[in-house]
CSV table of C-alpha atoms in Angstrom, one decimal:
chain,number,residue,atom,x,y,z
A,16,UNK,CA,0.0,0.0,0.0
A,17,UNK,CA,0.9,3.7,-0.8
A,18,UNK,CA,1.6,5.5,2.3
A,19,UNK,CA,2.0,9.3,2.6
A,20,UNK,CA,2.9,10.8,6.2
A,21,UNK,CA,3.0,14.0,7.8
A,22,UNK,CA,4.4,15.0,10.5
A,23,UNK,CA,2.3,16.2,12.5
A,24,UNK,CA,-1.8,15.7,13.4
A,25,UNK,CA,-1.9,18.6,15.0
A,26,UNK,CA,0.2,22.1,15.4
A,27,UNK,CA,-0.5,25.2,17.4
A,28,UNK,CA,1.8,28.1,16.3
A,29,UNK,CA,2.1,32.3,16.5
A,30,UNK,CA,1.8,34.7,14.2
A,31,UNK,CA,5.2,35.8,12.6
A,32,UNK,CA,6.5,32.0,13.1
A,33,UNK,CA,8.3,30.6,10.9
A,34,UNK,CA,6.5,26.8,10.1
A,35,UNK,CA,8.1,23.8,8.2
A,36,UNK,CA,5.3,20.9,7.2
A,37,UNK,CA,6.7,18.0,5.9
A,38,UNK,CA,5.8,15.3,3.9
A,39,UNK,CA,7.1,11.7,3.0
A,40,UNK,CA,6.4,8.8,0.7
A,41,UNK,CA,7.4,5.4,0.6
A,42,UNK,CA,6.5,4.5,-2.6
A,43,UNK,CA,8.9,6.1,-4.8
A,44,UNK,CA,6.9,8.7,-6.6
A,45,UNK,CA,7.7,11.3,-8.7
A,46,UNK,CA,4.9,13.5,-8.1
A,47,UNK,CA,4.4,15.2,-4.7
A,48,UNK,CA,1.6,18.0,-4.0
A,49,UNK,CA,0.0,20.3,-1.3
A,50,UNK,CA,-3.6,21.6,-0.9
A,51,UNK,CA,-5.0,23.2,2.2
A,52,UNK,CA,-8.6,22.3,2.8
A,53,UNK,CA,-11.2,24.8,4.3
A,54,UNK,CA,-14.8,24.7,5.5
A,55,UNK,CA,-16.9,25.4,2.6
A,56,UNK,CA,-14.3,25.8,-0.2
A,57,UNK,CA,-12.8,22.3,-0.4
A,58,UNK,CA,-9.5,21.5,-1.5
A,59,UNK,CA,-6.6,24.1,-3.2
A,60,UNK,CA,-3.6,23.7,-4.4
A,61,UNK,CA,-0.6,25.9,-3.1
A,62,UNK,CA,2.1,23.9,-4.8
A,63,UNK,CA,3.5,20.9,-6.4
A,64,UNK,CA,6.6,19.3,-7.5
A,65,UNK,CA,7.4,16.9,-10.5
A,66,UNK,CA,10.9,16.2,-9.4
A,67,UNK,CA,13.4,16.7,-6.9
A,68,UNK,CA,14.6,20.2,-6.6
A,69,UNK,CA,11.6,20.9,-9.0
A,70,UNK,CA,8.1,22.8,-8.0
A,71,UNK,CA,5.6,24.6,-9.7
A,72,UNK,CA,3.0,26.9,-8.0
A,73,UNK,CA,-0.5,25.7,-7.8
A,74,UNK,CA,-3.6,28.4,-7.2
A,75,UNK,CA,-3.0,29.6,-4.2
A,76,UNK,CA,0.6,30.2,-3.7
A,77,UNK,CA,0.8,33.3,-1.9
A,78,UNK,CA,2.6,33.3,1.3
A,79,UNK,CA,4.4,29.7,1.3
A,80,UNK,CA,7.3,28.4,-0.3
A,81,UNK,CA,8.1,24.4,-0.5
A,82,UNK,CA,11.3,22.2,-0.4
A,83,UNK,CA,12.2,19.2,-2.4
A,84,UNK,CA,15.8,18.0,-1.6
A,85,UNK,CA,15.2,14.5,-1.8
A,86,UNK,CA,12.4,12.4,-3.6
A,87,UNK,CA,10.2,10.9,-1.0
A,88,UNK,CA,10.2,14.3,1.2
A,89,UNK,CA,8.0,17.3,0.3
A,90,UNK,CA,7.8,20.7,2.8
A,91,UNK,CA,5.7,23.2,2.6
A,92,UNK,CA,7.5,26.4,4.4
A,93,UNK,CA,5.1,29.6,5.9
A,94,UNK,CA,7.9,32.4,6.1
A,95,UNK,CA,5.8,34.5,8.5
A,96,UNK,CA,2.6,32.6,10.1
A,97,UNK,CA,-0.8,34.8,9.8
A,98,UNK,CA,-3.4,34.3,11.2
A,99,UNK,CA,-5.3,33.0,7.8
A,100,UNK,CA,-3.3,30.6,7.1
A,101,UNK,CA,-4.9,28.7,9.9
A,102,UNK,CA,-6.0,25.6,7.9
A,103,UNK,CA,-6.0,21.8,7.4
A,104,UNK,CA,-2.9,20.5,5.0
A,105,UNK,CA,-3.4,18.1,3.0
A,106,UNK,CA,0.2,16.1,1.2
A,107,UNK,CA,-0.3,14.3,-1.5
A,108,UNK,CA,1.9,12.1,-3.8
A,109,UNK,CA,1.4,10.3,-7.2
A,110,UNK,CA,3.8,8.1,-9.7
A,111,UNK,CA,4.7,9.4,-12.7
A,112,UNK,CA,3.7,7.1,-15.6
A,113,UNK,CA,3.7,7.8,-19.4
A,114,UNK,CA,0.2,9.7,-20.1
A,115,UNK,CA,0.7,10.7,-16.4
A,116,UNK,CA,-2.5,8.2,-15.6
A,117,UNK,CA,-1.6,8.7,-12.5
A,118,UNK,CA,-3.3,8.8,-9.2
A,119,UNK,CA,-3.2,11.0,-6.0
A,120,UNK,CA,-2.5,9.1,-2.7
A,121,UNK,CA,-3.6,11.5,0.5
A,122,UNK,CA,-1.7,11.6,3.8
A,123,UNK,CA,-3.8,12.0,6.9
A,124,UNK,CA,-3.8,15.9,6.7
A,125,UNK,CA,-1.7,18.7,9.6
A,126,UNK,CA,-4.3,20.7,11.2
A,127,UNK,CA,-2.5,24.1,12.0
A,128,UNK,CA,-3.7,26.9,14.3
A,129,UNK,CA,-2.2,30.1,14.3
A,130,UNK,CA,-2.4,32.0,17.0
B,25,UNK,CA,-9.6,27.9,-15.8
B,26,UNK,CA,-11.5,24.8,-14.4
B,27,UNK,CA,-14.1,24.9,-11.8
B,28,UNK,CA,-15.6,22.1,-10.4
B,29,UNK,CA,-19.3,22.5,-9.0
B,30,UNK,CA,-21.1,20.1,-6.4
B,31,UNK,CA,-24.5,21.7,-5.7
B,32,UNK,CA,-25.3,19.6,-3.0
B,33,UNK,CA,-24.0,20.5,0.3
B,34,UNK,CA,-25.3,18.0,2.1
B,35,UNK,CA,-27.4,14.5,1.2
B,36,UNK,CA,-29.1,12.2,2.9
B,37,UNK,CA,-30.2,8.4,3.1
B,38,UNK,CA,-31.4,5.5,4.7
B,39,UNK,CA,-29.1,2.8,4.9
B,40,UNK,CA,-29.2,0.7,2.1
B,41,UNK,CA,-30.7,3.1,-0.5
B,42,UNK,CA,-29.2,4.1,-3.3
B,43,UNK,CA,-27.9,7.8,-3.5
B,44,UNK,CA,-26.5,9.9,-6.5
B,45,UNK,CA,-24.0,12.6,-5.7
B,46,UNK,CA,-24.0,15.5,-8.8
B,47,UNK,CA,-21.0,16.9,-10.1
B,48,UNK,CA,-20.7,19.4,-12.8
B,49,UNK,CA,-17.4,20.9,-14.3
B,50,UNK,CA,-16.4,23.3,-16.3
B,51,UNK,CA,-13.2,22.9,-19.2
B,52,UNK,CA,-12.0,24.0,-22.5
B,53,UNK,CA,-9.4,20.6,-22.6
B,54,UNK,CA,-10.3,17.5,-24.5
B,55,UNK,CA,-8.3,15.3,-22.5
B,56,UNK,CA,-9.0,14.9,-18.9
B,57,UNK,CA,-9.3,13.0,-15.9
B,58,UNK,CA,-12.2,12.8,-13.5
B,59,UNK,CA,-12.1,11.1,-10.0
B,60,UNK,CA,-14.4,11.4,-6.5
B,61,UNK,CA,-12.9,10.9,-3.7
B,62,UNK,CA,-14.1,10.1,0.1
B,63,UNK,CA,-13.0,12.0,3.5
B,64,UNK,CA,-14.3,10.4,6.4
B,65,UNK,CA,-14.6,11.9,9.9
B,66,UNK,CA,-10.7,10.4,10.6
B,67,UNK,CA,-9.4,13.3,7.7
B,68,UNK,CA,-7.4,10.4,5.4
B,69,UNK,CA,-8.7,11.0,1.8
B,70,UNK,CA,-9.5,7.8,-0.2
B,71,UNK,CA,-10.0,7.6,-4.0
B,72,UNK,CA,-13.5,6.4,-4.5
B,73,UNK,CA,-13.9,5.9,-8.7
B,74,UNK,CA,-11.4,7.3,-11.6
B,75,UNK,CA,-13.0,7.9,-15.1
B,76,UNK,CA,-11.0,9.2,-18.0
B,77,UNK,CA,-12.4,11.5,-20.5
B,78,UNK,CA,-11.4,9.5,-23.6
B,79,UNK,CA,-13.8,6.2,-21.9
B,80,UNK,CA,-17.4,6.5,-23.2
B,81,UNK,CA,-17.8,3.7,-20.8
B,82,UNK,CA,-18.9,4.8,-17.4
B,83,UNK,CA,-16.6,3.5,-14.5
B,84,UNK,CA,-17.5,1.1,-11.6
B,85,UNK,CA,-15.8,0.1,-8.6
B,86,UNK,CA,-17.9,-2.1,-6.6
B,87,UNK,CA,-21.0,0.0,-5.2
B,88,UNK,CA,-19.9,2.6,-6.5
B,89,UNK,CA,-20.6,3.4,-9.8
B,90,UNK,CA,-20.4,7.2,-12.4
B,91,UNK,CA,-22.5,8.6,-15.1
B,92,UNK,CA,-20.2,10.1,-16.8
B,93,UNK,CA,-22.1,13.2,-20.0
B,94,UNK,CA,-19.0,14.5,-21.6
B,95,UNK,CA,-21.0,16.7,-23.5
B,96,UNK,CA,-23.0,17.8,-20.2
B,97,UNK,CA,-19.9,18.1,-18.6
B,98,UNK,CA,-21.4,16.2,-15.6
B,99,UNK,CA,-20.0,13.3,-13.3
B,100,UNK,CA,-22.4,12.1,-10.9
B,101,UNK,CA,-21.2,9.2,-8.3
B,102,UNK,CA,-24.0,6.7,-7.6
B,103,UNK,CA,-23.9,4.6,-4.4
B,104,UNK,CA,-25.9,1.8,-4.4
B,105,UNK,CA,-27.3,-0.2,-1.3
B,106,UNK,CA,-25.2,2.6,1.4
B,107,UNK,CA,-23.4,1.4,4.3
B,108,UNK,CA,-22.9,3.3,7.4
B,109,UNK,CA,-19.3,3.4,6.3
B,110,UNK,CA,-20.0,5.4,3.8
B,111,UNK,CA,-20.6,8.1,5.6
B,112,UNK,CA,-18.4,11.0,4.6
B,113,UNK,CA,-17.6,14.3,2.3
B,114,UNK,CA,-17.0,13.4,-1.2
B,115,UNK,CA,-15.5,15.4,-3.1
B,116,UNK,CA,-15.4,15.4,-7.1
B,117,UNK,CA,-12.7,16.5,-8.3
B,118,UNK,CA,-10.8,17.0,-11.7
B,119,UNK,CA,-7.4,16.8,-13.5
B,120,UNK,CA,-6.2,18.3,-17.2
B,121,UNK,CA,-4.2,15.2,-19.2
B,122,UNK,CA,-0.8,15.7,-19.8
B,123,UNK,CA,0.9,13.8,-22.5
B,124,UNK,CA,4.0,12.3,-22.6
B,125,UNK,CA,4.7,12.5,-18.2
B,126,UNK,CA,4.5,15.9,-16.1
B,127,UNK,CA,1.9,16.7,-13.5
B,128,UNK,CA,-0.7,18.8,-12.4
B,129,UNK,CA,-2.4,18.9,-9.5
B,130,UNK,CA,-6.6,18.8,-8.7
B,131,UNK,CA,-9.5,20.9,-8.8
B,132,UNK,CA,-11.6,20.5,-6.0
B,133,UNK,CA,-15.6,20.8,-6.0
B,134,UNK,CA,-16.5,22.0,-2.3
B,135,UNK,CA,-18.1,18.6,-1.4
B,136,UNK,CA,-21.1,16.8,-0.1
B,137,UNK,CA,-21.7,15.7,3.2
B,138,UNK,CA,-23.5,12.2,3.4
B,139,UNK,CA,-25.1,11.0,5.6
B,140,UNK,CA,-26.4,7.5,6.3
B,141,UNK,CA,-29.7,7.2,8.4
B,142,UNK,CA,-29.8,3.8,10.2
């Protein structure tokens, strides 16, 4: 079975902070993304990455940066915690396979409060 | 740019009924992928059903089964004889193809609540 891990369930933090998520995979796949998920508005994207040392920005990027220094590890980075970035995070990976008929495999989400 | 649209907030139904979830989308691309996926009260997302835009045939995955109108660009999940387990947000979602390798990420409708009624 896929599995994608973050690591943490839970994280209280204060404004101005800065906040490391991270995400891994153990399944050796190319493709590694993150969404945050809000009441109401489902699921964005904030960014993804295709490869290692490789990312692209996804709708809403503003305010985070991400890390990919090796393949199976993903982080999104807040420079400066606000207040509205309080949020659920949701990792995601997928495998990378010709026609890219791929599919996503969730992790069990970071719920992050900032105070 | 894509939007995905679930008009029902919330649906209900007595346990084992059958249920259809609607899903409408919005594109200009030809080649597509379509999926609904589960979220359960414990948070972990689970793919649900997968259905390619190039497939006339509708996909099926058990109980779980899509009627996919390409040209209505609607994707509605139908779950027949419910479970209390299948209690959950499902959320439709949507993918552009891309040839040849790459990746893009989702587009999320807002989801629908289910609920099963014992």
């Amino acid at each position: 079975d896929v599995k994608v891990t973050q690591s943490s369930r839970y994280l209280v933090k204060r404004t101005g902070e800065k906040v490391f998520l991270e995400c891994v995979q153990d399944m050796d796949h190319e493709n590694m993304f993150w969404y945050r998920q809000d009441p109401g508005l489902g699921l964005r994207l904030i960014y993804f990455s295709y490869d290692v040392k490789m990312k692209e920005k996804g709708d809403i990027p503003e305010g985070y940066s991400v890390s990919r220094e090796k393949k199976e590890r993903f982080s999104l980075i807040l420079e400066s915690a606000s207040t509205n970035q309080t949020s659920m995070y949701l990792c995601a990976s997928s495998l990378l396979v010709g026609l890219a008929r791929e599919t996503q495999y969730f992790g069990p989400g970071t719920r992050l409060l900032v105070l | 740019a894509q939007t995905v649209t679930q008009s029902q907030p919330e649906m209900s139904v007595q346990e084992a009924e059958t249920v259809t979830l609607s899903c409408t989308y919005d594109t200009s691309e030809s080649d597509y992928y379509l999926f609904w996926y589960k979220q359960p009260p414990s948070r972990q997302m689970i793919l649900v059903i997968r259905q390619e835009a190039y497939k006339q045939q509708n996909a099926t995955e058990n109980r779980f089964s899509v009627n996919f109108q390409k040209a209505a660009k609607s994707f509605s999940l139908k779950i027949s004889d419910s479970q209390l387990g299948d209690a959950a947000m499902y959320f439709c979602a949507y993918r552009r193809g891309v040839s040849g390798g790459g990746a893009d990420g989702l587009t999320f409708g807002k989801g629908t609540h289910l609920i099963i009624q014992p």
